[in-house]
mmCIF file of C-alpha atoms and ligand atoms in Angstrom:
data_model
loop_
_atom_site.group_PDB
_atom_site.id
_atom_site.type_symbol
_atom_site.label_atom_id
_atom_site.label_comp_id
_atom_site.label_asym_id
_atom_site.label_seq_id
_atom_site.Cartn_x
_atom_site.Cartn_y
_atom_site.Cartn_z
ATOM 1 C CA MET A 1 0.000 0.000 0.000
ATOM 2 C CA SER A 2 1.357 3.421 -0.918
ATOM 3 C CA PRO A 3 2.265 5.694 2.017
ATOM 4 C CA ILE A 4 -0.420 8.240 1.159
ATOM 5 C CA ILE A 5 -3.138 5.576 1.082
ATOM 6 C CA GLN A 6 -1.714 4.095 4.273
ATOM 7 C CA LYS A 7 -2.089 7.546 5.844
ATOM 8 C CA LEU A 8 -5.786 7.574 4.914
ATOM 9 C CA VAL A 9 -6.348 4.128 6.406
ATOM 10 C CA GLN A 10 -4.584 5.211 9.596
ATOM 11 C CA GLY A 11 -6.757 8.322 9.606
ATOM 12 C CA PHE A 12 -9.881 6.180 9.376
ATOM 13 C CA ASN A 13 -8.662 3.975 12.227
ATOM 14 C CA ASP A 14 -8.134 7.063 14.363
ATOM 15 C CA PHE A 15 -11.579 8.383 13.390
ATOM 16 C CA ARG A 16 -13.215 5.091 14.321
ATOM 17 C CA ASN A 17 -11.376 4.689 17.627
ATOM 18 C CA ARG A 18 -11.806 8.237 18.844
ATOM 19 C CA TYR A 19 -14.156 10.536 16.920
ATOM 20 C CA PHE A 20 -16.741 7.873 16.042
ATOM 21 C CA SER A 21 -16.708 6.143 19.399
ATOM 22 C CA GLU A 22 -17.093 9.456 21.248
ATOM 23 C CA ARG A 23 -20.125 10.262 19.094
ATOM 24 C CA GLN A 24 -21.733 6.839 18.956
ATOM 25 C CA SER A 25 -25.083 8.127 20.198
ATOM 26 C CA LEU A 26 -25.045 11.013 17.698
ATOM 27 C CA TYR A 27 -24.391 8.638 14.807
ATOM 28 C CA THR A 28 -27.060 6.247 16.077
ATOM 29 C CA ARG A 29 -29.580 9.096 16.160
ATOM 30 C CA LEU A 30 -28.556 10.334 12.701
ATOM 31 C CA VAL A 31 -29.057 6.841 11.298
ATOM 32 C CA LYS A 32 -32.351 6.286 13.111
ATOM 33 C CA GLU A 33 -33.900 9.677 12.440
ATOM 34 C CA GLY A 34 -31.992 10.567 9.286
ATOM 35 C CA GLN A 35 -30.031 13.722 8.670
ATOM 36 C CA LYS A 36 -31.722 17.048 9.329
ATOM 37 C CA PRO A 37 -29.093 19.686 8.629
ATOM 38 C CA LYS A 38 -30.328 23.271 8.851
ATOM 39 C CA ILE A 39 -27.632 24.620 6.564
ATOM 40 C CA ALA A 40 -26.441 23.828 3.055
ATOM 41 C CA ILE A 41 -22.988 25.080 2.139
ATOM 42 C CA ILE A 42 -21.758 25.348 -1.437
ATOM 43 C CA ALA A 43 -17.975 25.245 -1.213
ATOM 44 C CA CYS A 44 -15.079 24.748 -3.594
ATOM 45 C CA ALA A 45 -13.538 21.315 -4.090
ATOM 46 C CA ASP A 46 -10.206 22.949 -3.150
ATOM 47 C CA SER A 47 -8.390 20.783 -0.571
ATOM 48 C CA ARG A 48 -7.776 23.813 1.673
ATOM 49 C CA VAL A 49 -11.346 24.939 2.252
ATOM 50 C CA ASP A 50 -13.248 21.978 3.695
ATOM 51 C CA PRO A 51 -16.207 23.718 5.398
ATOM 52 C CA ALA A 52 -16.534 21.000 8.055
ATOM 53 C CA ILE A 53 -12.962 21.723 9.195
ATOM 54 C CA VAL A 54 -13.100 25.500 8.777
ATOM 55 C CA LEU A 55 -16.417 25.800 10.634
ATOM 56 C CA GLN A 56 -15.750 23.020 13.181
ATOM 57 C CA VAL A 57 -19.175 21.447 12.795
ATOM 58 C CA GLU A 58 -20.487 18.081 13.922
ATOM 59 C CA PRO A 59 -21.831 15.275 11.719
ATOM 60 C CA GLY A 60 -25.364 16.135 10.644
ATOM 61 C CA ASP A 61 -24.846 19.907 10.957
ATOM 62 C CA ILE A 62 -24.211 20.965 7.367
ATOM 63 C CA PHE A 63 -25.116 19.605 3.954
ATOM 64 C CA SER A 64 -21.967 20.208 1.905
ATOM 65 C CA ILE A 65 -22.109 20.713 -1.832
ATOM 66 C CA ARG A 66 -18.633 21.002 -3.320
ATOM 67 C CA ASN A 67 -17.634 21.758 -6.872
ATOM 68 C CA VAL A 68 -15.005 23.696 -8.811
ATOM 69 C CA ALA A 69 -15.074 27.336 -7.609
ATOM 70 C CA ASN A 70 -18.184 26.969 -5.398
ATOM 71 C CA LEU A 71 -20.457 27.988 -8.246
ATOM 72 C CA VAL A 72 -24.208 27.770 -8.600
ATOM 73 C CA PRO A 73 -25.384 27.572 -12.215
ATOM 74 C CA PRO A 74 -28.589 29.339 -13.211
ATOM 75 C CA TYR A 75 -31.811 27.335 -13.154
ATOM 76 C CA GLU A 76 -32.128 25.562 -16.506
ATOM 77 C CA GLU A 77 -34.779 23.330 -18.002
ATOM 78 C CA ASP A 78 -33.007 21.135 -20.527
ATOM 79 C CA ASP A 79 -34.717 18.568 -22.679
ATOM 80 C CA ASP A 80 -32.775 15.588 -21.368
ATOM 81 C CA LYS A 81 -29.322 14.173 -20.742
ATOM 82 C CA ALA A 82 -28.147 17.251 -18.883
ATOM 83 C CA TYR A 83 -26.473 16.278 -15.653
ATOM 84 C CA HIS A 84 -27.002 19.140 -13.251
ATOM 85 C CA GLY A 85 -25.091 17.828 -10.249
ATOM 86 C CA THR A 86 -24.987 21.053 -8.259
ATOM 87 C CA SER A 87 -28.603 21.922 -9.070
ATOM 88 C CA ALA A 88 -29.659 18.442 -7.928
ATOM 89 C CA ALA A 89 -27.835 18.848 -4.625
ATOM 90 C CA VAL A 90 -29.325 22.321 -4.070
ATOM 91 C CA GLU A 91 -32.786 20.986 -4.888
ATOM 92 C CA PHE A 92 -32.378 18.083 -2.463
ATOM 93 C CA ALA A 93 -31.151 20.382 0.321
ATOM 94 C CA VAL A 94 -33.925 22.942 -0.102
ATOM 95 C CA THR A 95 -36.923 20.789 -1.002
ATOM 96 C CA GLN A 96 -36.207 17.456 0.710
ATOM 97 C CA LEU A 97 -34.058 18.324 3.706
ATOM 98 C CA GLY A 98 -35.724 21.702 4.143
ATOM 99 C CA VAL A 99 -32.607 23.603 5.151
ATOM 100 C CA ASP A 100 -33.145 27.097 6.576
ATOM 101 C CA HIS A 101 -29.943 28.595 5.146
ATOM 102 C CA VAL A 102 -27.873 28.238 1.989
ATOM 103 C CA VAL A 103 -24.322 29.588 2.147
ATOM 104 C CA VAL A 104 -22.148 30.165 -0.914
ATOM 105 C CA PHE A 105 -18.683 29.682 0.547
ATOM 106 C CA GLY A 106 -16.122 31.428 -1.649
ATOM 107 C CA HIS A 107 -12.411 31.538 -1.006
ATOM 108 C CA ALA A 108 -9.156 33.289 -1.917
ATOM 109 C CA TYR A 109 -6.590 31.756 -4.271
ATOM 110 C CA CYS A 110 -9.258 29.793 -6.143
ATOM 111 C CA ALA A 111 -7.849 28.004 -9.192
ATOM 112 C CA GLY A 112 -11.351 27.674 -10.624
ATOM 113 C CA ILE A 113 -11.893 31.437 -10.612
ATOM 114 C CA GLN A 114 -8.422 31.882 -12.130
ATOM 115 C CA SER A 115 -9.536 29.538 -14.922
ATOM 116 C CA MET A 116 -12.570 31.777 -15.508
ATOM 117 C CA ILE A 117 -10.292 34.856 -15.622
ATOM 118 C CA ASP A 118 -7.947 33.138 -18.084
ATOM 119 C CA GLY A 119 -10.918 32.240 -20.255
ATOM 120 C CA GLN A 120 -12.196 35.828 -20.224
ATOM 121 C CA GLU A 121 -8.748 37.071 -21.180
ATOM 122 C CA GLY A 122 -8.575 34.723 -24.160
ATOM 123 C CA ALA A 123 -5.974 32.270 -22.855
ATOM 124 C CA PRO A 124 -5.902 28.942 -24.705
ATOM 125 C CA GLN A 125 -8.208 26.341 -23.150
ATOM 126 C CA LYS A 126 -6.298 23.740 -21.152
ATOM 127 C CA ASP A 127 -9.153 21.432 -20.292
ATOM 128 C CA ARG A 128 -12.365 19.830 -21.470
ATOM 129 C CA PHE A 129 -14.731 20.770 -18.646
ATOM 130 C CA VAL A 130 -13.272 23.327 -16.223
ATOM 131 C CA HIS A 131 -13.343 26.426 -18.431
ATOM 132 C CA LEU A 132 -16.936 25.776 -19.457
ATOM 133 C CA TRP A 133 -18.076 25.193 -15.887
ATOM 134 C CA THR A 134 -16.268 28.260 -14.503
ATOM 135 C CA SER A 135 -17.672 30.480 -17.274
ATOM 136 C CA ILE A 136 -20.815 30.495 -15.079
ATOM 137 C CA ALA A 137 -18.960 33.265 -13.224
ATOM 138 C CA ALA A 138 -18.003 35.279 -16.332
ATOM 139 C CA LYS A 139 -20.128 38.199 -15.109
ATOM 140 C CA ALA A 140 -17.844 38.416 -12.078
ATOM 141 C CA TYR A 141 -14.949 39.330 -14.377
ATOM 142 C CA THR A 142 -16.893 42.169 -16.030
ATOM 143 C CA ARG A 143 -18.031 43.485 -12.653
ATOM 144 C CA ALA A 144 -14.553 43.267 -11.130
ATOM 145 C CA GLN A 145 -13.163 45.224 -14.085
ATOM 146 C CA ALA A 146 -15.845 47.872 -13.547
ATOM 147 C CA GLU A 147 -15.136 48.043 -9.792
ATOM 148 C CA LYS A 148 -11.354 48.122 -10.122
ATOM 149 C CA PRO A 149 -10.452 49.413 -13.584
ATOM 150 C CA GLY A 150 -7.025 48.194 -14.653
ATOM 151 C CA ALA A 151 -6.735 45.633 -11.841
ATOM 152 C CA LYS A 152 -4.595 42.657 -12.714
ATOM 153 C CA GLY A 153 -3.159 39.503 -11.176
ATOM 154 C CA GLU A 154 -3.890 38.944 -7.489
ATOM 155 C CA ASP A 155 -5.995 42.103 -7.104
ATOM 156 C CA LEU A 156 -8.235 41.103 -9.975
ATOM 157 C CA ALA A 157 -8.441 37.495 -8.791
ATOM 158 C CA ARG A 158 -9.507 38.437 -5.234
ATOM 159 C CA CYS A 159 -12.129 40.824 -6.623
ATOM 160 C CA CYS A 160 -13.435 38.194 -9.091
ATOM 161 C CA GLU A 161 -13.654 35.556 -6.342
ATOM 162 C CA LYS A 162 -15.938 37.834 -4.329
ATOM 163 C CA HIS A 163 -18.065 38.849 -7.306
ATOM 164 C CA ALA A 164 -18.405 35.161 -8.256
ATOM 165 C CA VAL A 165 -20.025 34.540 -4.859
ATOM 166 C CA LEU A 166 -22.580 37.234 -5.694
ATOM 167 C CA VAL A 167 -23.237 35.737 -9.144
ATOM 168 C CA SER A 168 -23.954 32.396 -7.457
ATOM 169 C CA LEU A 169 -26.344 34.111 -5.019
ATOM 170 C CA GLU A 170 -28.167 35.641 -7.996
ATOM 171 C CA ASN A 171 -28.316 32.251 -9.694
ATOM 172 C CA LEU A 172 -29.737 30.664 -6.542
ATOM 173 C CA ARG A 173 -32.640 33.104 -6.797
ATOM 174 C CA THR A 174 -33.497 31.779 -10.283
ATOM 175 C CA PHE A 175 -34.527 28.373 -8.889
ATOM 176 C CA PRO A 176 -38.323 28.423 -8.408
ATOM 177 C CA PHE A 177 -38.185 26.394 -5.184
ATOM 178 C CA ILE A 178 -35.686 28.874 -3.711
ATOM 179 C CA LYS A 179 -37.538 31.955 -4.917
ATOM 180 C CA ASP A 180 -40.730 30.635 -3.323
ATOM 181 C CA ARG A 181 -39.106 30.003 0.036
ATOM 182 C CA LEU A 182 -37.270 33.353 -0.002
ATOM 183 C CA GLU A 183 -40.568 35.103 -0.654
ATOM 184 C CA ALA A 184 -42.214 33.092 2.127
ATOM 185 C CA GLY A 185 -39.401 34.109 4.482
ATOM 186 C CA THR A 186 -38.494 30.501 5.287
ATOM 187 C CA LEU A 187 -35.031 30.512 3.719
ATOM 188 C CA GLU A 188 -32.000 32.780 3.918
ATOM 189 C CA ILE A 189 -29.093 32.799 1.490
ATOM 190 C CA HIS A 190 -25.631 34.050 2.414
ATOM 191 C CA GLY A 191 -22.409 34.879 0.570
ATOM 192 C CA TRP A 192 -19.253 34.138 2.568
ATOM 193 C CA TYR A 193 -15.609 34.467 1.643
ATOM 194 C CA LEU A 194 -12.677 32.709 3.277
ATOM 195 C CA ASP A 195 -9.225 34.245 3.010
ATOM 196 C CA ILE A 196 -7.032 31.188 3.493
ATOM 197 C CA ALA A 197 -3.852 33.265 3.787
ATOM 198 C CA LYS A 198 -5.155 35.421 6.650
ATOM 199 C CA GLY A 199 -7.544 32.861 8.167
ATOM 200 C CA GLU A 200 -10.408 35.343 7.936
ATOM 201 C CA LEU A 201 -14.038 34.698 7.125
ATOM 202 C CA SER A 202 -16.311 37.470 5.879
ATOM 203 C CA SER A 203 -19.938 37.749 4.835
ATOM 204 C CA TYR A 204 -21.524 39.848 2.124
ATOM 205 C CA ASP A 205 -23.509 42.754 3.514
ATOM 206 C CA ALA A 206 -26.142 43.832 0.989
ATOM 207 C CA GLU A 207 -26.525 47.291 2.574
ATOM 208 C CA SER A 208 -22.886 48.338 2.329
ATOM 209 C CA LYS A 209 -22.286 46.074 -0.693
ATOM 210 C CA THR A 210 -19.084 44.858 0.926
ATOM 211 C CA PHE A 211 -17.814 41.701 2.607
ATOM 212 C CA GLN A 212 -17.614 42.250 6.349
ATOM 213 C CA PRO A 213 -15.639 40.079 8.833
ATOM 214 C CA LEU A 214 -17.739 37.475 10.655
ATOM 215 C CA LYS A 215 -17.080 37.462 14.369
ATOM 216 C CA SER A 216 -18.521 35.209 17.036
ATOM 217 C CA LEU A 217 -20.618 36.836 19.731
HETATM 218 ZN ZN1 LIG B 301 -11.640 27.220 -5.353
#
């Protein structure tokens, strides 16, 4: 067995002996009653931004949806053979689990958003799927350019990452089952942004139109 796989097996042994055994009753309840998370989090597949680790939650607390660049596509009604993985997960969370909150969990240094930027700047396509998927956030590039004319490199990337969170929030609102629950006041949607260099988490404030640091009470 390769050392890296051996490390995973050791990790599972540790999980089973400590974490799982300490939470035996929690797991038993979650199996018996099923999961009832109150929060769905749409996070990037990036190995550095696991929401369960960053937010220190317990099993059953959050329904995690992870994809490249934590994007939500717009609601689409295709004829057939369209595999809307993220839309399916959002639908399940909102209509079946009945979560009260949906959080779009953006982050700094996102390779997916960089791919979108490269695509907008006409760089040659390096992949089959990533550039198409990340083009969901193309509007973020236009808006970042408008907000920070002439911005390039890291400045542009950080600005695009934040605007991409807002594009995903807008796309969430295009799903009929989300729109209905927002109008009924039974669902809240949030845009968060994790700076993995500084270890800071901020939330989009619609009034000031800025991301503000989240602090515990
Ligand atoms: Zn990312």
